[in-house]
Short mmCIF file of C-alpha atoms in Angstrom, two decimals:
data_model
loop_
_atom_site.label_atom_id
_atom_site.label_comp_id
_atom_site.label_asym_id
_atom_site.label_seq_id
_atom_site.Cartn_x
_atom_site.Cartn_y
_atom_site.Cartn_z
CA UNK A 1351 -1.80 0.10 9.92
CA UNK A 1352 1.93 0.82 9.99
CA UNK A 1353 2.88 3.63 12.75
CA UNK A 1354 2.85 6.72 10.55
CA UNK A 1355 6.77 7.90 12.22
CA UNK A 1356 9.56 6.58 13.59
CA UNK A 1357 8.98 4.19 16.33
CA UNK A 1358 11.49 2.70 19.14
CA UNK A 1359 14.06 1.39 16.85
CA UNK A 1360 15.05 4.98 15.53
CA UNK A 1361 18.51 4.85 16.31
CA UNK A 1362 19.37 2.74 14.06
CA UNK A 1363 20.26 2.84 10.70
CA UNK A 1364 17.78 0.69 8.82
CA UNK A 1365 14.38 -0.45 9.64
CA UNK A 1366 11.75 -2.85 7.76
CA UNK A 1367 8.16 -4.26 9.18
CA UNK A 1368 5.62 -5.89 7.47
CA UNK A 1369 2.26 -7.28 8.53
CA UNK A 1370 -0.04 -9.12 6.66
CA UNK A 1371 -3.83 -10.63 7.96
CA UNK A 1372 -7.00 -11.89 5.76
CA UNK A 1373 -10.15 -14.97 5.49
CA UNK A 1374 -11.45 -16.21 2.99
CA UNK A 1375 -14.80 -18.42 3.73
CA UNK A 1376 -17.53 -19.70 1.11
CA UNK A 1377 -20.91 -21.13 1.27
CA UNK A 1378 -23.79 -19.51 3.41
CA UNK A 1379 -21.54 -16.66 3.50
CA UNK A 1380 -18.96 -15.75 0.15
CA UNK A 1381 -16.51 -13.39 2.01
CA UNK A 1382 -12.92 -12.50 1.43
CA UNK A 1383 -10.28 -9.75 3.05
CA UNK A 1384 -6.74 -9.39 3.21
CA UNK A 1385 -5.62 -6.42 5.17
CA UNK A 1386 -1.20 -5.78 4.93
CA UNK A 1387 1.08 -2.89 6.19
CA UNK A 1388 4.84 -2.89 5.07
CA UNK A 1389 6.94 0.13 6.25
CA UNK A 1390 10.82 1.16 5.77
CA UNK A 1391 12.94 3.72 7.52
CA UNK A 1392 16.47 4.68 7.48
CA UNK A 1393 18.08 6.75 10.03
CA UNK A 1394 20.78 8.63 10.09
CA UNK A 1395 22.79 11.18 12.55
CA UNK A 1396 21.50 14.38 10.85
CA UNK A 1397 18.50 12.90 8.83
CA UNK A 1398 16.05 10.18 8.07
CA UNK A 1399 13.32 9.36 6.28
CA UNK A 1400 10.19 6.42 6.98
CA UNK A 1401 7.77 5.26 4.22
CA UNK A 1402 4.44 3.12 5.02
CA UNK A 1403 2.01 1.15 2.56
CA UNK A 1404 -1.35 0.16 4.55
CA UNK A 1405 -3.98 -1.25 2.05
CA UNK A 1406 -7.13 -3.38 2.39
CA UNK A 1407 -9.02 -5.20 -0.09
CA UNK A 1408 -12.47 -6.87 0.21
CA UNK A 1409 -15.49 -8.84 -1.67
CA UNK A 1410 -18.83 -9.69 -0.08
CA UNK A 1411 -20.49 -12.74 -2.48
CA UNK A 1412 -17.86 -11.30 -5.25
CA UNK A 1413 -19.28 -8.03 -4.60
CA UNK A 1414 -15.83 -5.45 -3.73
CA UNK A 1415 -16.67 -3.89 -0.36
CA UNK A 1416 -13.21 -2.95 0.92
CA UNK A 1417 -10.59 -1.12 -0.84
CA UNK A 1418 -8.37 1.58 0.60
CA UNK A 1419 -4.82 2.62 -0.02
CA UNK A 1420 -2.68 4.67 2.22
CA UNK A 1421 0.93 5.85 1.24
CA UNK A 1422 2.79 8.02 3.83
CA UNK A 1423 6.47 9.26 3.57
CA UNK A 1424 8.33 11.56 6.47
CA UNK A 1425 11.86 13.25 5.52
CA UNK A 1426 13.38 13.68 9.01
CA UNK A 1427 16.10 16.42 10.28
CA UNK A 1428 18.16 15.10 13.17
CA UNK A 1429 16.10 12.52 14.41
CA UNK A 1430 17.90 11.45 17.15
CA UNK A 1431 17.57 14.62 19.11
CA UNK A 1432 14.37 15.05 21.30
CA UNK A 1433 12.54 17.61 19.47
CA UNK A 1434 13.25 17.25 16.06
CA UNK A 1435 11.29 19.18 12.29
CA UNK A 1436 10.10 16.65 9.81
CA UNK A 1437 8.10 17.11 6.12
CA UNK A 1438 4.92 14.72 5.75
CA UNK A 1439 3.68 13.84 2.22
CA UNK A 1440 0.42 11.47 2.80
CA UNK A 1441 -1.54 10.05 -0.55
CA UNK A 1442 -4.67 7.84 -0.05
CA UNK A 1443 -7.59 6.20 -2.14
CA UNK A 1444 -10.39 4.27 -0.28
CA UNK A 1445 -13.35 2.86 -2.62
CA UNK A 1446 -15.69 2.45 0.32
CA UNK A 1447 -15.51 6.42 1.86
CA UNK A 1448 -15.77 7.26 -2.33
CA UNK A 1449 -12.63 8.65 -2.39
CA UNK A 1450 -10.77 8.54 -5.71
CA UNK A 1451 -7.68 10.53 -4.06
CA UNK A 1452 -6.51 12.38 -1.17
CA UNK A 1453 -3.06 14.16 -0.47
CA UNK A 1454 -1.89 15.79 2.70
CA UNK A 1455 1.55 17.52 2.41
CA UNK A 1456 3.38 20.05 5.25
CA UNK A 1457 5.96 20.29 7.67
CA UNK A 1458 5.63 19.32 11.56
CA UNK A 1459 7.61 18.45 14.35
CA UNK A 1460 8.26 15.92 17.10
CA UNK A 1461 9.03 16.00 20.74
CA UNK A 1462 10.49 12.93 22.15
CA UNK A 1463 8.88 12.79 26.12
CA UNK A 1464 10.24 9.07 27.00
CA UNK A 1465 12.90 7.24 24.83
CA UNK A 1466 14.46 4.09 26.46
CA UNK A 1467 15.45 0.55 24.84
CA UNK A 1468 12.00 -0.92 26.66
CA UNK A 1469 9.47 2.14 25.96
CA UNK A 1470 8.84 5.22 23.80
CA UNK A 1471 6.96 7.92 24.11
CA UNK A 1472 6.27 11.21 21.22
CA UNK A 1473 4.23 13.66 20.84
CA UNK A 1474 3.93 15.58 17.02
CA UNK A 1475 2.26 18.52 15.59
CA UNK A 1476 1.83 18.84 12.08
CA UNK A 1477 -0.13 21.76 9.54
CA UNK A 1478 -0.72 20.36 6.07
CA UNK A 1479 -2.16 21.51 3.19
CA UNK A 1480 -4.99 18.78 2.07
CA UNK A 1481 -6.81 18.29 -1.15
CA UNK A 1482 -9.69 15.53 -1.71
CA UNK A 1483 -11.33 14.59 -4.64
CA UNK A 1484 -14.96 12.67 -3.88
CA UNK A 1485 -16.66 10.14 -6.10
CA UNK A 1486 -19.53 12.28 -5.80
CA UNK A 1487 -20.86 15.93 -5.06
CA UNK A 1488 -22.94 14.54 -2.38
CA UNK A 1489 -21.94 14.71 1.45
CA UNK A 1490 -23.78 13.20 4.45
CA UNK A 1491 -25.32 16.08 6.66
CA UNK A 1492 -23.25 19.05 4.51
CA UNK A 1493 -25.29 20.75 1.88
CA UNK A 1494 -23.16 23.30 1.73
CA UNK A 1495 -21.00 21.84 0.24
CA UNK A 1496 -21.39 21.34 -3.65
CA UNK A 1497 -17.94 20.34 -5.30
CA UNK A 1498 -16.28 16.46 -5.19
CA UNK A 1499 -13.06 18.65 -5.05
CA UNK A 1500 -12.49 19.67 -1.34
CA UNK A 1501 -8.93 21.54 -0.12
CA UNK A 1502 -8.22 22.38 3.25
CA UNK A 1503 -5.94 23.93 6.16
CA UNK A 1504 -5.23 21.07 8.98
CA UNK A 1505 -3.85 20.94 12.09
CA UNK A 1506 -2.80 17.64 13.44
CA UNK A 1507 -2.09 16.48 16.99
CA UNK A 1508 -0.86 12.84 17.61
CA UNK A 1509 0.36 10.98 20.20
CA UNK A 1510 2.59 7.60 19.64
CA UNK A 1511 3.86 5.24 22.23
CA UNK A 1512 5.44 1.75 22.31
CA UNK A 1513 6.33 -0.03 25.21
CA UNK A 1514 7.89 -3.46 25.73
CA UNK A 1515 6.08 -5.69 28.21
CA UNK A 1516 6.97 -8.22 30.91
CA UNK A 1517 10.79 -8.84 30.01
CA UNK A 1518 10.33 -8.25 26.17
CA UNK A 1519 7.60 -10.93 25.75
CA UNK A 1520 4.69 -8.87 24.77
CA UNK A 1521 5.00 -5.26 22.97
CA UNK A 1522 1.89 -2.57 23.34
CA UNK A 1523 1.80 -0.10 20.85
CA UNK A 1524 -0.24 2.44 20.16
CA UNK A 1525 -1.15 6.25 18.35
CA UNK A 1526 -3.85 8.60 18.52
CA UNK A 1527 -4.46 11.89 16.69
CA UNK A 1528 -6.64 14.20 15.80
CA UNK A 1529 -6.91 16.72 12.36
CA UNK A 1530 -9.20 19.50 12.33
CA UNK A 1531 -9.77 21.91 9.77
CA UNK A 1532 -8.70 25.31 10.12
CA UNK A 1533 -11.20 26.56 8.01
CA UNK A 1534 -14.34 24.64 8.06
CA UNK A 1535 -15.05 23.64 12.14
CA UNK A 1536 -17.06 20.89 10.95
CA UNK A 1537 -14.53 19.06 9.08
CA UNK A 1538 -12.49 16.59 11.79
CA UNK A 1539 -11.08 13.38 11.26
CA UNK A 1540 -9.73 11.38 14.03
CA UNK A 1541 -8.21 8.16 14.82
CA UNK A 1542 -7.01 5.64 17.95
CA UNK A 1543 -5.20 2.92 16.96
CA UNK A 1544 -3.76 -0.10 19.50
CA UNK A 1545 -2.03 -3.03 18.40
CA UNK A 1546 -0.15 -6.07 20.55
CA UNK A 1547 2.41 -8.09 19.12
CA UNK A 1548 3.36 -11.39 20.66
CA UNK A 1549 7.40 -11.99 19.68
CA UNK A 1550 8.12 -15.40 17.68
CA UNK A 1551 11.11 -16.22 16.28
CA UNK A 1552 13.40 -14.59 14.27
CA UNK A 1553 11.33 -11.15 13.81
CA UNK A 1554 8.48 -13.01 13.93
CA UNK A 1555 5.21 -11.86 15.90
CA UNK A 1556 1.56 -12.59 16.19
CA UNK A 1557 0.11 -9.28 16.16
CA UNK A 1558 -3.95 -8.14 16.81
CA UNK A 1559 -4.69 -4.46 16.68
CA UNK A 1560 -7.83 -2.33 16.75
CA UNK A 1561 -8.93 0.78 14.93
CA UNK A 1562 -11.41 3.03 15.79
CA UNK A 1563 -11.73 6.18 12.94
CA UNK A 1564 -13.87 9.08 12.28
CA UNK A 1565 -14.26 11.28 9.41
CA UNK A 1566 -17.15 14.00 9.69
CA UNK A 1567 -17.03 14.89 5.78
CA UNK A 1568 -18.60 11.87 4.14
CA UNK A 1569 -20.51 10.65 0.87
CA UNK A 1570 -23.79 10.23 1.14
CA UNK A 1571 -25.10 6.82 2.83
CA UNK A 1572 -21.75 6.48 4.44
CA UNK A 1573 -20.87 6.06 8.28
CA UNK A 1574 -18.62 8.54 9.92
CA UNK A 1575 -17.06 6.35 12.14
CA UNK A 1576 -15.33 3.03 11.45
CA UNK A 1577 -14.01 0.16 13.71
CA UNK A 1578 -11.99 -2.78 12.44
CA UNK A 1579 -10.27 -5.42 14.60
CA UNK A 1580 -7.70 -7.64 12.88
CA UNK A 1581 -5.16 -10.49 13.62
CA UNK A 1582 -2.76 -11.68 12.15
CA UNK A 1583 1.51 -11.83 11.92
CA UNK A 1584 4.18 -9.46 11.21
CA UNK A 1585 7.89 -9.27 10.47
CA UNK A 1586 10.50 -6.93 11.53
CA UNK A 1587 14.26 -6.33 10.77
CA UNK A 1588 16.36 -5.33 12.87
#
């Protein structure tokens, strides 16, 4: 998944990363995925804005298994500064969690604890307003709840850092965050996601990353948590 903010390369003007993984094998075992990312951000002294795609798409012996779409825009004010206001508009579809839409929109705010040309590290609060329409009525361990249309409060914590490793050579980065409900305890999703890149050539980068996710309000049948390891390259200008 693309980095849902700015990352280290926020002071400049124009920013563009794309990642792309996926296998295809037949036989014993008919299988395909392809996971990709592609961001853009542009920066400037008194505002900025970032936009990231993240979708995966899967069959299992031509069965669909994966399919989830994640859109998420930030409109910046003074970015450069070290504690800086931003708007978050977040729209997302996933066919295995069942659900046909989700939208997250609300202001937060970022402070900037480390910020060097080798490492970066932000922490952000954000309150959203968060409606979800289910495939179904029917929830895993909630029976109190009776409607595929669910709207919420959250509160989100998160926690981003990039660092660049032994003279530029490797990069670790990594978020965290949390988003509970401000109305319904039970509802919390969370997520930890790590990812190295390994520079090429000319933007170049073999990149693996894990995920680890978990969503207490699910359909029926469906796990809360999630973990998914992938490999594969990315690009990024500058």
């Amino acid at each position: 998944m693309g980095h849902a903010q700015l990352s280290e390369v926020d002071t400049l003007r124009w920013q563009y990363r794309f990642t792309a993984t996926g296998n295809w094998s037949r036989g014993n075992v008919e299988q395909f995925i392809v996971l990709g990312t592609a961001e853009v951000a542009h920066v400037k002294e008194r505002w900025g804005f970032k936009s990231a795609l993240n979708y995966q798409y899967g069959t299992f012996f031509y069965r669909q298994t994966l399919g989830e779409g994640i859109w998420r825009n930030f409109l910046y004010l003074n970015p450069r500064a070290r504690l800086y206001p931003y708007l978050m508009l977040w729209y997302q579809q996933s066919y295995q969690r069942g659900i046909e839409d989700r939208t997250q929109v609300g202001p937060g705010v970022t402070y900037v604890l480390l910020r060097s040309s080798a490492q970066v590290l932000k922490l952000s609060v954000t309150g959203t307003y968060e409606t979800s329409t289910f495939r179904t009525a029917s929830y895993r361990e909630r029976a109190d709840l009776t409607d595929p249309v669910l709207e919420t409060w959250r509160l989100t914590g998160r926690l981003h850092g990039e660092h660049r490793l032994f003279d530029g050579t490797l990069r670790l980065q990594y978020e965290g965050w949390v988003q509970p409900s401000l109305i319904d305890r039970e509802n919390l999703r969370a997520l930890v996601d790590v990812g190295l890149n390994f520079p090429l050539k000319k933007g170049f980068a073999l990149r693996q990353s894990i995920r680890w996710s978990y969503e207490s309000v699910v359909q029926q049948r469906n796990s809360s948590e999630d973990l998914l390891w992938t490999f594969g390259i990315s690009y990024q200008k500058p």
